[in-house]
């Protein structure tokens, strides 16, 4: 039987496809290519160009292939944009989940592994954040992911679909051979933006606020390598195969780095001085987000391999220097 990866042409989806293939899984990709890249799709994988909101297209995939489980990466991810355009996020993310769950239940597909986010917690009540801490998202993106989790939970209880929801902290880095990596339009994430300075594509990096209650005043985040995230999906699949109950897991390194520390690490990796300027705070940015991933380590038997921030940044640097224009599409 195969697994269906919705959003398999995107950043985390494409790295997960790679790890799934490495683990010997049969993989099928569905992606509408609105954010994903055709060049990120492994040529040996069967690909359906379709939208998650198109139930007919999903049911056709389920009819034409024996699908054991669905991996759901096909969602919008920009917190800032979601504040301006909440309905865009509720349509693609929430309504998309509605259609996917309808298609799955109508076709008897009973396992789903879902890309959730630390954004479901909003401003955390304590650090490190555990899965049963309060969830109060501070933007519509976080809302949409929390609603998607609730939908899976209710459908799981009523109709027997089992899910694993993986709450990612800050996904970063790229495949070690530099063949696939991060390519967002527009790019909003710190590490790729910092690396655009030594690449000559950006004059400076703007630090969004230095008056947070952190040691150097800049925001602290938990950066986790994209291949470690990908591996967690395989652990989640095996957990569900072993009869595991529906569950939520944080995925982070457990270590926090400030914006300034990331810029310093990028200077070491690239061997270049990176010009920085101070800007205003970005709306909705919590001061500190650090995961406790003890639950994933214990229950999913997940063991992240990348524990060094310079190593993580060096894989991103390798990707960006070999693909200065990303996938070029
Ligand atoms: N950040 C920054 N300058 C930028 C982009 C991001 O100072 O040009 C900060 C941002 O405010 C946050 C951290 O870097 O504190 C990580 O931001 P990113 O967008 O990468 O991830 P997020 O934590 O928002 O998911």
Coordinates of C-alpha atoms and ligand atoms in Angstrom, one line a residue:
X1 CA 0.0 0.0 0.0
X2 CA 1.1 3.6 -0.6
X3 CA 1.0 6.8 1.4
X4 CA -0.5 10.0 -0.1
X5 CA 1.5 13.2 0.6
X6 CA -0.7 16.2 0.1
X7 CA 1.6 19.2 -0.3
X8 CA 4.6 16.9 -1.3
X9 CA 6.1 19.6 -3.5
X10 CA 6.6 22.0 -0.6
X11 CA 9.4 22.5 1.8
X12 CA 8.7 20.1 4.6
X13 CA 6.6 17.8 2.3
X14 CA 9.4 17.3 -0.2
X15 CA 11.9 16.4 2.5
X16 CA 9.4 14.0 4.0
X17 CA 8.8 12.3 0.6
X18 CA 12.6 11.8 0.4
X19 CA 12.8 10.2 3.8
X20 CA 9.7 8.0 3.1
X21 CA 11.3 6.7 -0.1
X22 CA 14.5 6.1 1.8
X23 CA 12.5 4.1 4.3
X24 CA 11.1 1.9 1.5
X25 CA 7.6 3.4 1.4
X26 CA 5.5 3.7 -1.8
X27 CA 4.7 7.4 -2.1
X28 CA 2.1 9.3 -4.1
X29 CA 2.1 13.1 -4.1
X30 CA -0.9 15.5 -4.5
X31 CA -0.1 19.2 -4.8
X32 CA -1.8 22.2 -6.5
X33 CA 1.7 23.8 -7.1
X34 CA 0.4 27.1 -5.7
X35 CA 3.3 27.2 -3.3
X36 CA 5.1 24.0 -4.0
X37 CA 7.6 23.5 -6.8
X38 CA 7.5 21.0 -9.7
X39 CA 11.3 20.6 -9.5
X40 CA 11.0 19.5 -5.8
X41 CA 8.9 16.5 -6.9
X42 CA 10.9 13.3 -7.0
X43 CA 10.6 12.1 -10.7
X44 CA 10.1 8.5 -9.6
X45 CA 6.9 9.4 -7.6
X46 CA 3.4 9.3 -9.0
X47 CA 2.1 12.9 -9.0
X48 CA -1.4 14.3 -9.1
X49 CA -1.7 18.1 -9.7
X50 CA -4.8 18.8 -7.7
X51 CA -6.2 20.9 -4.9
X52 CA -7.0 19.7 -1.4
X53 CA -10.5 21.3 -1.7
X54 CA -11.4 19.2 -4.8
X55 CA -13.1 16.2 -3.3
X56 CA -13.6 14.5 -6.7
X57 CA -9.9 14.7 -7.4
X58 CA -9.1 13.2 -3.9
X59 CA -11.5 10.4 -4.4
X60 CA -10.1 9.6 -7.8
X61 CA -6.6 9.3 -6.1
X62 CA -8.1 7.0 -3.5
X63 CA -9.9 4.9 -6.2
X64 CA -6.8 4.6 -8.4
X65 CA -4.4 3.7 -5.6
X66 CA -4.4 1.6 -2.5
X67 CA -3.7 4.4 0.1
X68 CA -2.9 3.4 3.7
X69 CA -2.4 6.8 5.2
X70 CA -2.5 10.5 4.3
X71 CA 0.2 13.1 5.2
X72 CA -1.3 16.5 5.1
X73 CA 1.2 19.4 4.4
X74 CA -1.1 21.3 2.0
X75 CA -1.8 24.5 3.9
X76 CA -0.9 28.2 3.9
X77 CA 1.7 29.1 6.5
X78 CA 2.3 32.9 6.6
X79 CA 1.1 34.2 10.0
X80 CA 1.5 37.9 8.9
X81 CA -0.6 37.4 5.8
X82 CA -3.2 35.5 7.7
X83 CA -3.9 38.6 9.8
X84 CA -4.7 40.6 6.6
X85 CA -6.5 37.8 4.8
X86 CA -8.0 35.5 7.4
X87 CA -10.6 34.0 5.0
X88 CA -7.9 32.9 2.6
X89 CA -6.5 30.8 5.5
X90 CA -9.9 29.5 6.7
X91 CA -10.7 28.5 3.1
X92 CA -7.5 26.6 2.2
X93 CA -6.6 25.3 5.6
X94 CA -9.9 24.7 7.4
X95 CA -12.2 24.0 4.4
X96 CA -9.4 22.0 2.8
X97 CA -9.3 19.8 5.9
X98 CA -13.1 19.4 5.8
X99 CA -12.9 18.1 2.2
X100 CA -9.9 15.9 2.9
X101 CA -11.6 14.3 5.9
X102 CA -14.8 13.8 4.0
X103 CA -13.0 12.1 1.1
X104 CA -11.0 10.0 3.5
X105 CA -14.0 8.8 5.5
X106 CA -16.0 8.2 2.4
X107 CA -13.2 6.0 1.0
X108 CA -12.3 4.2 4.2
X109 CA -8.8 5.8 4.7
X110 CA -8.3 5.8 8.4
X111 CA -4.8 7.3 9.2
X112 CA -3.7 10.9 8.9
X113 CA -0.4 12.6 9.9
X114 CA -0.8 16.3 10.1
X115 CA 1.5 19.4 9.9
X116 CA 0.6 21.5 12.9
X117 CA 2.6 24.3 14.4
X118 CA 3.8 25.9 17.6
X119 CA 1.5 28.8 16.6
X120 CA -1.4 26.9 18.2
X121 CA 0.0 27.9 21.6
X122 CA 0.2 31.7 20.9
X123 CA 2.0 33.4 23.7
X124 CA 3.1 30.5 25.9
X125 CA 2.3 30.3 29.5
X126 CA 5.6 28.5 30.3
X127 CA 8.9 27.4 28.6
X128 CA 9.5 24.7 27.5
X129 CA 6.1 24.2 26.0
X130 CA 4.4 20.9 26.5
X131 CA 1.5 19.4 24.5
X132 CA -1.1 19.9 27.2
X133 CA -0.3 23.6 27.7
X134 CA -3.0 26.1 26.8
X135 CA -3.7 26.8 23.1
X136 CA -4.5 30.4 22.4
X137 CA -3.3 31.3 18.9
X138 CA -2.6 34.9 18.3
X139 CA -3.2 35.0 14.5
X140 CA -5.6 33.4 12.0
X141 CA -2.9 31.0 10.8
X142 CA -2.6 29.5 14.3
X143 CA -6.4 29.5 14.6
X144 CA -6.7 27.6 11.3
X145 CA -4.3 24.9 12.5
X146 CA -5.9 24.6 15.8
X147 CA -9.3 24.2 14.2
X148 CA -7.9 21.6 11.9
X149 CA -6.7 19.7 14.9
X150 CA -10.1 19.9 16.5
X151 CA -11.7 18.6 13.3
X152 CA -9.4 15.6 13.3
X153 CA -10.1 15.0 17.0
X154 CA -13.8 15.0 16.5
X155 CA -13.8 12.9 13.4
X156 CA -11.4 10.5 15.1
X157 CA -13.8 10.0 18.0
X158 CA -16.8 9.6 15.8
X159 CA -15.5 7.8 12.8
X160 CA -12.4 6.0 13.8
X161 CA -9.9 7.9 11.7
X162 CA -6.7 8.0 13.8
X163 CA -4.4 11.0 13.5
X164 CA -1.0 12.2 14.7
X165 CA -0.7 16.0 14.8
X166 CA 2.9 17.2 14.7
X167 CA 3.4 20.7 16.1
X168 CA 6.5 22.0 14.4
X169 CA 8.7 24.7 15.9
X170 CA 11.0 26.5 13.5
X171 CA 11.7 24.3 10.5
X172 CA 15.1 25.1 9.0
X173 CA 18.0 23.7 6.9
X174 CA 17.9 21.6 3.7
X175 CA 18.8 18.2 2.4
X176 CA 22.5 17.5 3.0
X177 CA 23.2 17.0 -0.7
X178 CA 21.7 20.5 -1.4
X179 CA 19.3 19.2 -4.0
X180 CA 16.1 20.3 -2.2
X181 CA 15.5 23.1 0.2
X182 CA 13.5 26.1 1.2
X183 CA 12.0 28.4 -1.5
X184 CA 9.1 30.5 -0.4
X185 CA 7.7 33.5 -2.3
X186 CA 7.8 35.8 -0.5
X187 CA 10.4 34.6 1.9
X188 CA 9.5 35.5 5.5
X189 CA 11.7 33.2 7.5
X190 CA 14.7 34.3 9.4
X191 CA 17.4 31.9 8.3
X192 CA 16.9 32.2 4.5
X193 CA 16.5 36.0 4.8
X194 CA 19.8 36.2 6.8
X195 CA 21.6 34.1 4.2
X196 CA 20.3 36.4 1.4
X197 CA 22.8 39.1 2.7
X198 CA 26.0 37.1 2.1
X199 CA 24.4 35.8 -1.1
X200 CA 24.3 39.5 -2.3
X201 CA 20.5 39.4 -2.7
X202 CA 19.7 41.7 0.3
X203 CA 21.6 44.6 1.7
X204 CA 20.9 43.8 5.4
X205 CA 18.7 41.8 7.7
X206 CA 16.2 43.7 9.8
X207 CA 16.0 42.6 13.4
X208 CA 12.3 42.8 14.4
X209 CA 12.7 44.3 17.8
X210 CA 15.4 44.2 20.5
X211 CA 13.3 45.1 23.5
X212 CA 11.9 41.7 24.3
X213 CA 12.4 40.2 27.8
X214 CA 15.2 37.9 26.6
X215 CA 19.0 38.1 27.4
X216 CA 19.9 40.1 24.2
X217 CA 16.4 41.6 23.7
X218 CA 15.7 39.7 20.5
X219 CA 13.2 36.9 20.1
X220 CA 14.2 33.3 20.9
X221 CA 13.0 30.4 18.7
X222 CA 13.6 26.6 18.6
X223 CA 15.1 25.7 15.2
X224 CA 14.7 22.1 14.1
X225 CA 16.2 20.6 11.0
X226 CA 13.7 19.8 8.2
X227 CA 15.1 16.2 7.9
X228 CA 14.5 15.6 11.6
X229 CA 10.9 16.8 11.1
X230 CA 10.6 14.5 8.1
X231 CA 11.8 11.5 10.2
X232 CA 9.2 12.3 12.8
X233 CA 6.5 11.7 10.2
X234 CA 7.9 8.2 9.6
X235 CA 7.9 7.6 13.3
X236 CA 4.3 8.8 13.4
X237 CA 3.3 6.5 10.6
X238 CA 4.8 3.5 12.4
X239 CA 3.1 4.6 15.6
X240 CA -0.3 4.5 13.9
X241 CA 0.5 1.2 12.2
X242 CA 1.3 -0.2 15.6
X243 CA -2.2 0.7 16.8
X244 CA -1.3 4.0 18.5
X245 CA -4.2 6.3 19.5
X246 CA -4.7 9.7 18.0
X247 CA -2.2 12.1 19.6
X248 CA -0.4 15.4 19.5
X249 CA 3.4 15.9 19.6
X250 CA 5.7 18.9 19.7
X251 CA 8.7 18.7 17.4
X252 CA 11.6 21.0 18.4
X253 CA 15.3 20.7 19.5
X254 CA 14.6 21.9 23.0
X255 CA 17.2 24.6 22.5
X256 CA 16.5 28.3 21.9
X257 CA 18.4 30.8 19.8
X258 CA 17.9 34.5 19.6
X259 CA 17.7 36.4 16.3
X260 CA 21.1 37.9 17.1
X261 CA 22.6 34.4 17.8
X262 CA 21.2 33.2 14.5
X263 CA 22.9 36.1 12.7
X264 CA 26.2 35.4 14.5
X265 CA 26.0 31.6 13.6
X266 CA 25.3 32.5 10.0
X267 CA 28.4 34.8 10.0
X268 CA 30.5 31.8 11.2
X269 CA 29.0 29.4 8.6
X270 CA 29.4 31.8 5.7
X271 CA 32.6 33.4 6.8
X272 CA 31.1 36.8 6.0
X273 CA 30.0 39.8 8.1
X274 CA 26.2 40.2 7.8
X275 CA 24.9 43.7 8.0
X276 CA 22.0 44.1 10.4
X277 CA 19.5 46.9 11.1
X278 CA 17.1 47.3 13.9
X279 CA 13.4 47.4 13.0
X280 CA 10.1 47.5 14.8
X281 CA 8.6 44.5 16.5
X282 CA 6.6 42.2 14.1
X283 CA 3.0 41.9 15.3
X284 CA 2.1 38.7 17.0
X285 CA 5.7 37.5 17.8
X286 CA 6.0 35.8 21.1
X287 CA 9.3 36.5 22.9
X288 CA 10.3 32.9 23.4
X289 CA 9.1 29.6 21.9
X290 CA 11.0 26.5 22.9
X291 CA 9.5 23.0 22.7
X292 CA 9.6 20.2 25.1
X293 CA 9.7 17.2 22.7
X294 CA 10.0 14.6 25.4
X295 CA 6.7 13.1 24.4
X296 CA 7.7 12.6 20.8
X297 CA 11.1 11.1 21.9
X298 CA 9.4 8.8 24.3
X299 CA 6.2 7.7 22.5
X300 CA 7.2 8.1 18.8
X301 CA 10.8 7.0 19.5
X302 CA 11.9 10.1 17.6
X303 CA 15.6 10.9 17.8
X304 CA 16.6 14.1 16.0
X305 CA 20.0 14.0 14.4
X306 CA 20.9 17.7 14.0
X307 CA 21.7 19.3 17.4
X308 CA 24.1 22.0 16.2
X309 CA 22.7 25.3 14.9
X310 CA 25.8 25.9 12.7
X311 CA 25.4 22.5 11.1
X312 CA 21.7 23.3 10.4
X313 CA 22.5 26.7 8.9
X314 CA 25.3 25.1 6.8
X315 CA 22.8 22.8 5.1
X316 CA 20.7 25.8 4.3
X317 CA 23.7 27.7 3.0
X318 CA 24.7 24.7 0.8
X319 CA 21.2 24.7 -0.7
X320 CA 21.1 28.5 -1.3
X321 CA 24.6 28.8 -2.7
X322 CA 23.9 25.9 -5.2
X323 CA 20.4 27.3 -6.0
X324 CA 20.7 31.1 -5.7
X325 CA 17.2 31.5 -7.4
X326 CA 15.7 28.5 -5.5
X327 CA 13.9 26.2 -7.9
X328 CA 13.8 29.0 -10.5
X329 CA 10.0 28.8 -11.1
Ligands
LIG1 N1 12.8 37.8 12.3 C1 13.5 39.0 12.2 N2 13.8 39.5 10.9 C2 13.3 38.9 9.8 C3 12.5 37.7 9.9 C4 12.3 37.2 11.1 O1 14.0 39.5 13.2 O2 13.6 39.5 8.7 C5 12.5 37.2 13.6 C6 11.1 37.1 13.9 O3 10.6 38.2 14.5 C7 11.1 35.9 14.9 C8 12.3 35.0 14.4 O4 13.0 35.9 13.6 O5 11.3 36.3 16.2 C9 11.9 33.8 13.6 O6 10.9 34.3 12.6 P1 10.4 33.3 11.4 O7 9.5 34.1 10.6 O8 11.6 32.6 10.8 O9 9.6 32.2 12.2 P2 8.4 32.2 13.2 O10 9.0 32.1 14.6 O11 7.7 33.5 13.0 O12 7.6 31.1 12.8

